[in-house]
Short mmCIF file of C-alpha atoms in Angstrom, two decimals:
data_model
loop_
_atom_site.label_atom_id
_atom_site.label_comp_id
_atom_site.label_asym_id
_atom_site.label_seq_id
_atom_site.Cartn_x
_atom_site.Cartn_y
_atom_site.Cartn_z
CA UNK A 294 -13.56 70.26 70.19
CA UNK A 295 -12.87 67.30 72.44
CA UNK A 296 -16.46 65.86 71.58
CA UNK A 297 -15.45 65.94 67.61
CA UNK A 298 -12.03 64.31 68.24
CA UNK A 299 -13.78 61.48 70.50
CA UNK A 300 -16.34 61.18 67.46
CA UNK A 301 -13.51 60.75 64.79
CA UNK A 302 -11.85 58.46 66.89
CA UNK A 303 -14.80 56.15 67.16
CA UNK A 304 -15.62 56.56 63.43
CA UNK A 305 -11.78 55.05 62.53
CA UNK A 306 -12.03 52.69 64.99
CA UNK A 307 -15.32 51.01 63.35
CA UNK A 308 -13.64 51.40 60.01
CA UNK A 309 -10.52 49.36 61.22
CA UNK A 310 -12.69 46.75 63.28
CA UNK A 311 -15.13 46.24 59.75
CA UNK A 312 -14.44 43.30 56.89
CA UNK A 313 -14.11 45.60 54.45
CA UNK A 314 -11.39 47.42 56.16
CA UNK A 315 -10.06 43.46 56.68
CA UNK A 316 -10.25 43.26 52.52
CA UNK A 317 -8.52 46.25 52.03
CA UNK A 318 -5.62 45.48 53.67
CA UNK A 319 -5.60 42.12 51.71
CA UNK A 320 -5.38 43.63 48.50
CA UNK A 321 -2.95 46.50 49.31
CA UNK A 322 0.30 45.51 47.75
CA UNK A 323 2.08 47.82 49.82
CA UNK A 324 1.76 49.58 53.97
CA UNK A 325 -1.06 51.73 53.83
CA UNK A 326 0.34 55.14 53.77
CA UNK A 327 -1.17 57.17 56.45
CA UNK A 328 -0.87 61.03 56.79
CA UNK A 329 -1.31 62.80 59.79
CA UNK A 330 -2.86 66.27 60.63
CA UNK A 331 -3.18 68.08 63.84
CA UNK A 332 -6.09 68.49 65.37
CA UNK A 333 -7.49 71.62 67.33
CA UNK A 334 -6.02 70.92 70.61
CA UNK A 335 -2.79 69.43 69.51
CA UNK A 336 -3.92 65.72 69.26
CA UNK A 337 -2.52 64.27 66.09
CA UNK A 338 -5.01 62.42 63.91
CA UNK A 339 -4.15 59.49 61.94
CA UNK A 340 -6.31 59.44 58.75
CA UNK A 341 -6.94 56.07 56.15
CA UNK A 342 -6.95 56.63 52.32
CA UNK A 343 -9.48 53.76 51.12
CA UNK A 344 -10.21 53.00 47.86
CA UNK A 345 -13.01 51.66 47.20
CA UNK A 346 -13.39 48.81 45.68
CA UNK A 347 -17.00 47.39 44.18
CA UNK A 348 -18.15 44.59 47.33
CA UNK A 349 -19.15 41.87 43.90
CA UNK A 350 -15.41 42.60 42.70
CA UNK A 351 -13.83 42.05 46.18
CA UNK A 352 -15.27 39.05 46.65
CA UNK A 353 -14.60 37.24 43.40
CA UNK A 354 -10.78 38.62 43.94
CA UNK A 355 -11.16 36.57 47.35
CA UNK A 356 -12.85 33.51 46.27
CA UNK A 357 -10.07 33.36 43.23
CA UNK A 358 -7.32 34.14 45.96
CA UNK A 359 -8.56 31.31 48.25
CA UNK A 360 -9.72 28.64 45.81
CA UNK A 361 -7.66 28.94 42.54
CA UNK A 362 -8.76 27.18 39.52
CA UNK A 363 -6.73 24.89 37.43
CA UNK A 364 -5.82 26.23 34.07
CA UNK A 365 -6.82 23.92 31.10
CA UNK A 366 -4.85 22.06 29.22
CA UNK A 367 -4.10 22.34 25.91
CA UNK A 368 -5.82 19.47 23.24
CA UNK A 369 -3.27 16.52 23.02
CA UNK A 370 -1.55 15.75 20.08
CA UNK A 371 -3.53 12.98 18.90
CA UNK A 372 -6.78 14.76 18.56
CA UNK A 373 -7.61 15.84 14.67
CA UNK A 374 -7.04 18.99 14.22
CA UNK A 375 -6.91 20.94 11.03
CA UNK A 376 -3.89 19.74 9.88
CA UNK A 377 -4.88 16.20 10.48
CA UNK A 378 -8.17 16.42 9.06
CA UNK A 379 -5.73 17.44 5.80
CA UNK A 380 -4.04 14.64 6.40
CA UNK A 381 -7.01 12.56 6.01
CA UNK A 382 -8.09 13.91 3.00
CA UNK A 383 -4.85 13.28 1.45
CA UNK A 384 -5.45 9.56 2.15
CA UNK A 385 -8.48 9.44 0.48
CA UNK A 386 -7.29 11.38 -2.40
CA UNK A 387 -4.48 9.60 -3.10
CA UNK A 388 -5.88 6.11 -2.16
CA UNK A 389 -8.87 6.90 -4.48
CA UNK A 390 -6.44 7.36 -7.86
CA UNK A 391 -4.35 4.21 -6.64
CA UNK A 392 -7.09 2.28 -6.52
CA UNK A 393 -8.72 3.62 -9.50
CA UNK A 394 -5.76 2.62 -11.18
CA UNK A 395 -5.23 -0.76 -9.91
CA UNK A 396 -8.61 -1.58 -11.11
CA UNK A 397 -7.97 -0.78 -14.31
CA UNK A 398 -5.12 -3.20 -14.43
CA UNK A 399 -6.87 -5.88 -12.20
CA UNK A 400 -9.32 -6.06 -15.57
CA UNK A 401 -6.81 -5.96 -18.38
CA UNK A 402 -5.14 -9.19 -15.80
CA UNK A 403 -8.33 -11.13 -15.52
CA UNK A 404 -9.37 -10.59 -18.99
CA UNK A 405 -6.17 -11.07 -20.51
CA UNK A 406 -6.28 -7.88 -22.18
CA UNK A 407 -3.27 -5.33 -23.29
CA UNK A 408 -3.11 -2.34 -21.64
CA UNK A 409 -3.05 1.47 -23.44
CA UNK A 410 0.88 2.27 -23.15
CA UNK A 411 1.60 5.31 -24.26
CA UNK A 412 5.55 4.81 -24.00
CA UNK A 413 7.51 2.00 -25.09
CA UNK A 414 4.07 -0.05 -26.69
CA UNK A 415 1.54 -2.58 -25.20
CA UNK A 416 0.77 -5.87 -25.24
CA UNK A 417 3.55 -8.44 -24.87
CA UNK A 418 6.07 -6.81 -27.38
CA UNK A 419 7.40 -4.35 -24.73
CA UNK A 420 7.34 -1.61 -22.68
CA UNK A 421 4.61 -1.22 -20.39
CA UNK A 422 3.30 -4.59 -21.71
CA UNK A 423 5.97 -7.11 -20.97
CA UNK A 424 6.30 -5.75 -17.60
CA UNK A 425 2.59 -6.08 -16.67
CA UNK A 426 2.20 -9.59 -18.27
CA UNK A 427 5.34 -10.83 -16.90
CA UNK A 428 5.77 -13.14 -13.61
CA UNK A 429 6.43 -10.50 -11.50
CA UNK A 430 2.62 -9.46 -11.94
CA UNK A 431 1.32 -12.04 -9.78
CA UNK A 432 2.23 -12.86 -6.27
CA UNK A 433 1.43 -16.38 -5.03
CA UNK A 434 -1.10 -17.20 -7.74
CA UNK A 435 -2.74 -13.58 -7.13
CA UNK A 436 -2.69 -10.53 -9.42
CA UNK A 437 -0.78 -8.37 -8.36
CA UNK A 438 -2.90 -5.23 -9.52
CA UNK A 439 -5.68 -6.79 -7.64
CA UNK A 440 -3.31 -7.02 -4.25
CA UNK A 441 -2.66 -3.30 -4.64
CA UNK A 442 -6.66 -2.36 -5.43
CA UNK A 443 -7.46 -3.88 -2.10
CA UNK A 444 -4.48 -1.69 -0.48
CA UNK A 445 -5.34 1.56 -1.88
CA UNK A 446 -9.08 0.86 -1.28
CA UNK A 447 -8.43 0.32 2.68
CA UNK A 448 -6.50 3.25 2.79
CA UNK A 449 -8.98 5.48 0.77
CA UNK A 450 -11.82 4.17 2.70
CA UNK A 451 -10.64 5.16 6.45
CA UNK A 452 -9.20 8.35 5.41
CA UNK A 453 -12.91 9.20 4.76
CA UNK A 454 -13.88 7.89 7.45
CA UNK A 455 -11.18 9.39 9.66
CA UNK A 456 -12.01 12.80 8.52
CA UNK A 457 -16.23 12.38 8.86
CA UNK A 458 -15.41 10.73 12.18
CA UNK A 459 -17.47 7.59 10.76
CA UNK A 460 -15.31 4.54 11.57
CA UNK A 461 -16.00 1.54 9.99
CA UNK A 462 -17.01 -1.64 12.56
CA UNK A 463 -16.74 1.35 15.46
CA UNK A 464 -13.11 1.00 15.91
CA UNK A 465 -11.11 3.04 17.28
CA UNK A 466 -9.42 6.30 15.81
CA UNK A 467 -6.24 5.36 17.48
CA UNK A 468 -6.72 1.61 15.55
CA UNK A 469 -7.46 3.08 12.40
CA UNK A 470 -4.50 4.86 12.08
CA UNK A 471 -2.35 2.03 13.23
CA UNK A 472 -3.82 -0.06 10.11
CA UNK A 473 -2.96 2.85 7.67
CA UNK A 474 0.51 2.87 9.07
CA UNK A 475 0.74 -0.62 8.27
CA UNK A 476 -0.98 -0.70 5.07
CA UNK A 477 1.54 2.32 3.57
CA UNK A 478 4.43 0.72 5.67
CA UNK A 479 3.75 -2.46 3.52
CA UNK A 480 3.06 -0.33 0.07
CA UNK A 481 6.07 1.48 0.31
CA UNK A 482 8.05 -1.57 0.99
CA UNK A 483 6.61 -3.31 -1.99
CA UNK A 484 6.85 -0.65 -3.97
CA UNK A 485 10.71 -0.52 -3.56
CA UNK A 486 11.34 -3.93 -3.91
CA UNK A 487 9.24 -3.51 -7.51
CA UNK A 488 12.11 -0.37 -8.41
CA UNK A 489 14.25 -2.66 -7.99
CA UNK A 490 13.10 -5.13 -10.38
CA UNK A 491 12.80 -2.84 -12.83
CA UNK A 492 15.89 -1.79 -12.71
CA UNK A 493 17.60 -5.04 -12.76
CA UNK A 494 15.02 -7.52 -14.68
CA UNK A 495 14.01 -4.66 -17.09
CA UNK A 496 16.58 -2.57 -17.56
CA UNK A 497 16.00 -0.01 -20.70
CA UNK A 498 12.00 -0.76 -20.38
CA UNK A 499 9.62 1.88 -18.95
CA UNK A 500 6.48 0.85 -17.22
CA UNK A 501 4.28 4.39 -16.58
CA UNK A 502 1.58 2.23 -14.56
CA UNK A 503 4.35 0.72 -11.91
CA UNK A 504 5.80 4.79 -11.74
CA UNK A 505 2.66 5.60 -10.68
CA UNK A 506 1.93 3.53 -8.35
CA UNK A 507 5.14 3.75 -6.81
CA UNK A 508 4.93 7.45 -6.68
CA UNK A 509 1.15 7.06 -4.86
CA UNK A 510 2.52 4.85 -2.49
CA UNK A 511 5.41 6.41 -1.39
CA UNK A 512 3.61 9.81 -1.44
CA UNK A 513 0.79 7.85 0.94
CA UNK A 514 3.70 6.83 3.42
CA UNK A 515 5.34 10.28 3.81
CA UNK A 516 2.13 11.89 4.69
CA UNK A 517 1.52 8.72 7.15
CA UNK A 518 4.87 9.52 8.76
CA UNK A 519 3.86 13.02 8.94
CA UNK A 520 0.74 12.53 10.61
CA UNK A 521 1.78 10.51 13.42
CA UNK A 522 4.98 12.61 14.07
CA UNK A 523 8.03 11.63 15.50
CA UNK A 524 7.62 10.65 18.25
CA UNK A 525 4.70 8.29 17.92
CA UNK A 526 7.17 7.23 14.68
CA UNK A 527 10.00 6.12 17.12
CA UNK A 528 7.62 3.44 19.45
CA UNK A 529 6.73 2.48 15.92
CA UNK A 530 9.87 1.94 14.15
CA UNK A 531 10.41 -1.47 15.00
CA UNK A 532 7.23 -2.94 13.76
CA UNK A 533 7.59 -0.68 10.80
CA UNK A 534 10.75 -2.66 9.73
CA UNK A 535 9.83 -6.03 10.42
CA UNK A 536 6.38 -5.13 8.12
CA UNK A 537 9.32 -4.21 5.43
CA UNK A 538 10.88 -7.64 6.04
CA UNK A 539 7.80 -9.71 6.12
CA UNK A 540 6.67 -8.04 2.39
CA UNK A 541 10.00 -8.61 0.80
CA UNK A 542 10.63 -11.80 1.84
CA UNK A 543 7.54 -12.78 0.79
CA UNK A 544 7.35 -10.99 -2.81
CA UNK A 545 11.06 -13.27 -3.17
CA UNK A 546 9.94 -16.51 -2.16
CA UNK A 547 6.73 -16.00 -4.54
CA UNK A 548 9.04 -15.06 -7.45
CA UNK A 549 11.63 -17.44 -6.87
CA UNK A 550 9.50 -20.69 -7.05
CA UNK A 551 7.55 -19.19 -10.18
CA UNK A 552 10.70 -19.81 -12.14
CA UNK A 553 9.87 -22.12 -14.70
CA UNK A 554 13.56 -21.28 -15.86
CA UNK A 555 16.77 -23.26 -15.29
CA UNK A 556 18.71 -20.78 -13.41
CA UNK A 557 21.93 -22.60 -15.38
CA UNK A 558 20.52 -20.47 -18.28
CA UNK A 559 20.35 -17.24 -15.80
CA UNK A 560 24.15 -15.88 -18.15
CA UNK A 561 23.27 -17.55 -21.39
CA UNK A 562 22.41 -15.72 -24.45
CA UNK A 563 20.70 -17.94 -26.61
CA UNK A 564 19.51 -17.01 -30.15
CA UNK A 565 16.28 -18.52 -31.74
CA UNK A 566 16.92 -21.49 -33.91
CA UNK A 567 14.11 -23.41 -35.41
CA UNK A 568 14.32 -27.18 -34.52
CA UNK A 569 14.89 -29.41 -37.56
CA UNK A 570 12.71 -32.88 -37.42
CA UNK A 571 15.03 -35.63 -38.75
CA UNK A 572 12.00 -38.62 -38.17
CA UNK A 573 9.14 -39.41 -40.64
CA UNK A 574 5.73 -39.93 -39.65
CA UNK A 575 3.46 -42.71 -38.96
CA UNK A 576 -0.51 -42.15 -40.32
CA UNK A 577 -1.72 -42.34 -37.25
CA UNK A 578 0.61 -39.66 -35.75
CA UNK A 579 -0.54 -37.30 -38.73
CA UNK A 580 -4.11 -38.39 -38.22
CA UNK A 581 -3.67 -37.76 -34.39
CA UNK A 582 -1.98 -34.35 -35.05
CA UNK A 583 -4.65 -33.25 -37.21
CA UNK A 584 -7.70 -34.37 -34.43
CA UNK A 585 -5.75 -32.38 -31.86
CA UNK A 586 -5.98 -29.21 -33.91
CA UNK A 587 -9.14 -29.55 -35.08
CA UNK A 588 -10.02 -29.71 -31.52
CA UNK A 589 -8.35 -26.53 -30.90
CA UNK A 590 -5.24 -28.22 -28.47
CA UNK A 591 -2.25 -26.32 -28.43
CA UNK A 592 1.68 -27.80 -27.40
CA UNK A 593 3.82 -25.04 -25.69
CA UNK A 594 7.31 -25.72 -25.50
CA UNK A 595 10.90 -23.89 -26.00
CA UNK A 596 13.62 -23.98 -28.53
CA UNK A 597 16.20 -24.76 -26.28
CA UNK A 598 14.29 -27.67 -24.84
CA UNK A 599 15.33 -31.14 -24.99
CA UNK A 600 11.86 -32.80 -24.10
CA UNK A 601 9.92 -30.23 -26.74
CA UNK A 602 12.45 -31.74 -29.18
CA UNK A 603 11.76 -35.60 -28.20
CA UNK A 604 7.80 -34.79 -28.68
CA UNK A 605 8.54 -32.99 -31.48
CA UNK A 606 10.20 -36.41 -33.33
CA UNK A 607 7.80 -38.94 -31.03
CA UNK A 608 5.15 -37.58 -33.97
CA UNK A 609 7.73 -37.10 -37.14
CA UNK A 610 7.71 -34.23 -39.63
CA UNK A 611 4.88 -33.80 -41.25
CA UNK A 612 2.84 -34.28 -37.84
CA UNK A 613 4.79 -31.54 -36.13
CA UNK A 614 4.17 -29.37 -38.86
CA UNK A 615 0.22 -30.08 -38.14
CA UNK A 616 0.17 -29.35 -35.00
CA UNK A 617 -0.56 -26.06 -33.21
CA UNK A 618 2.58 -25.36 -31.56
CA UNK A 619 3.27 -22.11 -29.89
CA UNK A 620 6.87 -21.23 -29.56
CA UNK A 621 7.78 -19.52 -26.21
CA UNK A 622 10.61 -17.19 -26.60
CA UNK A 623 10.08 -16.52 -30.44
CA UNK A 624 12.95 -14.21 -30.18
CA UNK A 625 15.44 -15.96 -28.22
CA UNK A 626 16.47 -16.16 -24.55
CA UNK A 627 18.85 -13.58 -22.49
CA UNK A 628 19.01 -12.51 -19.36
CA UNK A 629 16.18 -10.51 -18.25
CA UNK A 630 13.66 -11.97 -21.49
CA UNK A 631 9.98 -12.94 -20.15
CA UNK A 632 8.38 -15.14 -21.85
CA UNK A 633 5.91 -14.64 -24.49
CA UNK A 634 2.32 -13.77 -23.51
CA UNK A 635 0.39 -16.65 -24.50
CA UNK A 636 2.52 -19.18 -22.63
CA UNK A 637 2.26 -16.94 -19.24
CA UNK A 638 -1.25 -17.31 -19.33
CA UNK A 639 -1.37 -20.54 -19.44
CA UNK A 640 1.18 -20.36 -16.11
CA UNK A 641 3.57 -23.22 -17.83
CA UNK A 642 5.17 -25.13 -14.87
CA UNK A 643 7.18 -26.70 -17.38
CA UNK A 644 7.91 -27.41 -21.28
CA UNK A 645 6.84 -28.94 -23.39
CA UNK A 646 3.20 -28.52 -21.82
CA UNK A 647 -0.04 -29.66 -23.42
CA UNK A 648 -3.59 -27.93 -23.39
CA UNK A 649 -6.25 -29.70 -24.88
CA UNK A 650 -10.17 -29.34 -23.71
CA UNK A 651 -9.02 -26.56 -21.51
CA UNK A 652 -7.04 -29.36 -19.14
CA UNK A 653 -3.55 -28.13 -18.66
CA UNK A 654 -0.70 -31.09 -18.83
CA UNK A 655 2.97 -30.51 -18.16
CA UNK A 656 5.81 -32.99 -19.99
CA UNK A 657 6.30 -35.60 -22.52
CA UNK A 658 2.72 -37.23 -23.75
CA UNK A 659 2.85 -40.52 -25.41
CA UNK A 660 0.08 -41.43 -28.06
CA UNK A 661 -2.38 -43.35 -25.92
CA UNK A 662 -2.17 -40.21 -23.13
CA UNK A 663 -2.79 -38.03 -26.06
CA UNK A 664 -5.80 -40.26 -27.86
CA UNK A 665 -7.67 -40.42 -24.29
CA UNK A 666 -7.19 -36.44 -23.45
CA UNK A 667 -8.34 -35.40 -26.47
CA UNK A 668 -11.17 -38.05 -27.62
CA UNK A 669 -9.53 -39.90 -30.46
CA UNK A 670 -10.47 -43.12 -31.37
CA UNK A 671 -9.30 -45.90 -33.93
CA UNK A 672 -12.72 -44.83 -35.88
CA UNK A 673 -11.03 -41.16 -36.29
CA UNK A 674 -8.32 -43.27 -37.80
CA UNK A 675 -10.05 -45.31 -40.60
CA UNK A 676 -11.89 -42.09 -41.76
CA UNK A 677 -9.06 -40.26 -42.00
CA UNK A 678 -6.88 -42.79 -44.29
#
């Protein structure tokens, strides 16, 4: 009996000398509990309850115990993910129709063509028409339609790109975005300033191609804002506004030294009145009127002008009568009234103004200035009488 109890000694006292006894006690979350017996001759026994645990197990439990790992970290917030991939598609979308639209009215502008309006007419009656053919449609000498093709085209082009991941020049995604920020920024801004024209120079009018493109851009800046969040929004907000600024201020100064208009006349409503001509004419002022419209030269002038009035009696009645005058604001002047479309084609810096061989001259010609522009000779003269 004492043999067996010196042999179950020894056996517990390898098991608590061994690493896997070591382990054990390393992942016991609480004092091993250890019951006792008595032995044969009264010696009391201590006894281990192990639980074994798999040796591959134990040691990855170790290794993870001793050496923990770092958890990853979520994607950051400027990575595309499925809502920004939306995002992009939206900008191509939208930018697509904008500049499908833009083009359209880019031709009509450089062909001098009316465009379809299906409320409130075409062409330079009213409606859609006076709007579009009025100075407000070109900014610094450029169309305006032509300005906002180019916009909606950048913007169309890198949210395709965006979303395939195929940036144009290999730019940066960061970059890209920044220039769509700034290219919306500078639509929206524009597009408000152009609302308020409307409302103000063209009160009562309706213009479905400027709705639309208002609507497109501001729709296009919204989902901008949306994309970059708030955050990024708030570093941005300062170059956001001064974008605003810079656009205004430009669209005003364009428009304000476009004026051809005495801005004395800015409260004045003036009904049309034809001019009467009090002075007779000479033969060689009817002779000379009747060269210039053979020749196809056109006078533009106003009925409220003084200097129209002077060139008007420099060649007498019956000359005046001859010639191919175009009246300017056929149906009088008021606040708000554009004038009519011919004369903004010609972009009159002034009345009365002269074309003749396609050269455009602004102010009071004399006969001599007239003669030499248009090719008229004292030969013309003889063969007329």
């Amino acid at each position: 009996m004492a043999a067996a109890a010196t042999t179950t000694t020894s056996f517990i006292g390898s098991i608590s000398t061994s690493p896997l006894f070591s382990q054990i006690r390393l992942l016991s979350p609480s004092p091993l509990s250890l019951p006792q017996f008595k032995g044969g001759c009264g010696r009391r026994l201590l006894l281990l309850r192990v639980n074994c645990v798999p040796e591959q197990q134990t040691t990855r439990d170790t290794e993870e115990n001793s050496d923990p790992k770092t958890t990853p970290l979520p994607p950051s917030s400027s990575s595309v993910d499925n809502s920004g991939i939306s995002g992009f598609n939206w900008y191509a979308g939208l930018g697509g129709l904008g500049f499908l639209e833009t083009s359209y009215l880019t031709y009509l502008k450089l062909t001098n063509s009316d465009a379809f309006c299906p409320i409130g007419g075409g062409g330079g009656g009213g409606g859609c028409g006076s709007v579009l053919n009025s100075d407000y449609s070109v900014v610094f000498g450029v169309p305006l339609p032509l300005i906002g093709m180019l916009a909606y085209g950048a913007v169309a082009t890198l949210g395709l790109q965006l979303g395939g991941k195929k940036l144009p020049f290999e730019i940066g995604e960061t970059d890209a975005r920044s220039v769509v920020l700034v290219t919306t920024t500078s639509m929206a801004a524009a597009s408000a300033y152009f609302l308020y024209i409307l409302s103000t120079k063209f009160s009562g009018e309706s213009c479905l191609y400027c709705l639309a493109s208002t609507l497109l851009s501001f729709s296009l800046f919204f989902i901008t804002l949306k994309d970059f969040g708030l955050k990024e929004i708030q570093k941005e907000v300062v170059l956001q506004l001064s974008i605003a600024v810079l656009v205004v201020s430009a669209l005003s100064s364009s428009y304000n030294a476009s004026q051809p208009i005495s801005t004395s006349l800015a409260e004045i409503d003036l009904p049309y009145v034809k001019t009467e001509i009090t002075t007779k004419s000479s033969p060689f002022a009817v002779s000379l009127a009747r060269h210039l419209r053979s020749i196809g030269a056109k006078v533009y002038g106003a009925f409220w002008c003084s200097h129209c009035l002077e060139q008007k009696e420099m060649f007498g009645r019956e000359a005046a009568d001859i010639l191919d005058y175009v009246e300017c604001f056929p149906d009088g002047y008021r606040k708000g009234t554009q004038m009519a479309k011919a004369c903004t084609d010609v972009k009159i810096e002034g009345f009365p103004t002269w074309v003749i061989n396609g050269e455009v001259s602004s102010g009071e010609l004399d006969f001599s200035e007239l003669a030499q522009a248009s090719g008229f000779e004292l030969g013309d003269l003889n063969r007329a009488k």
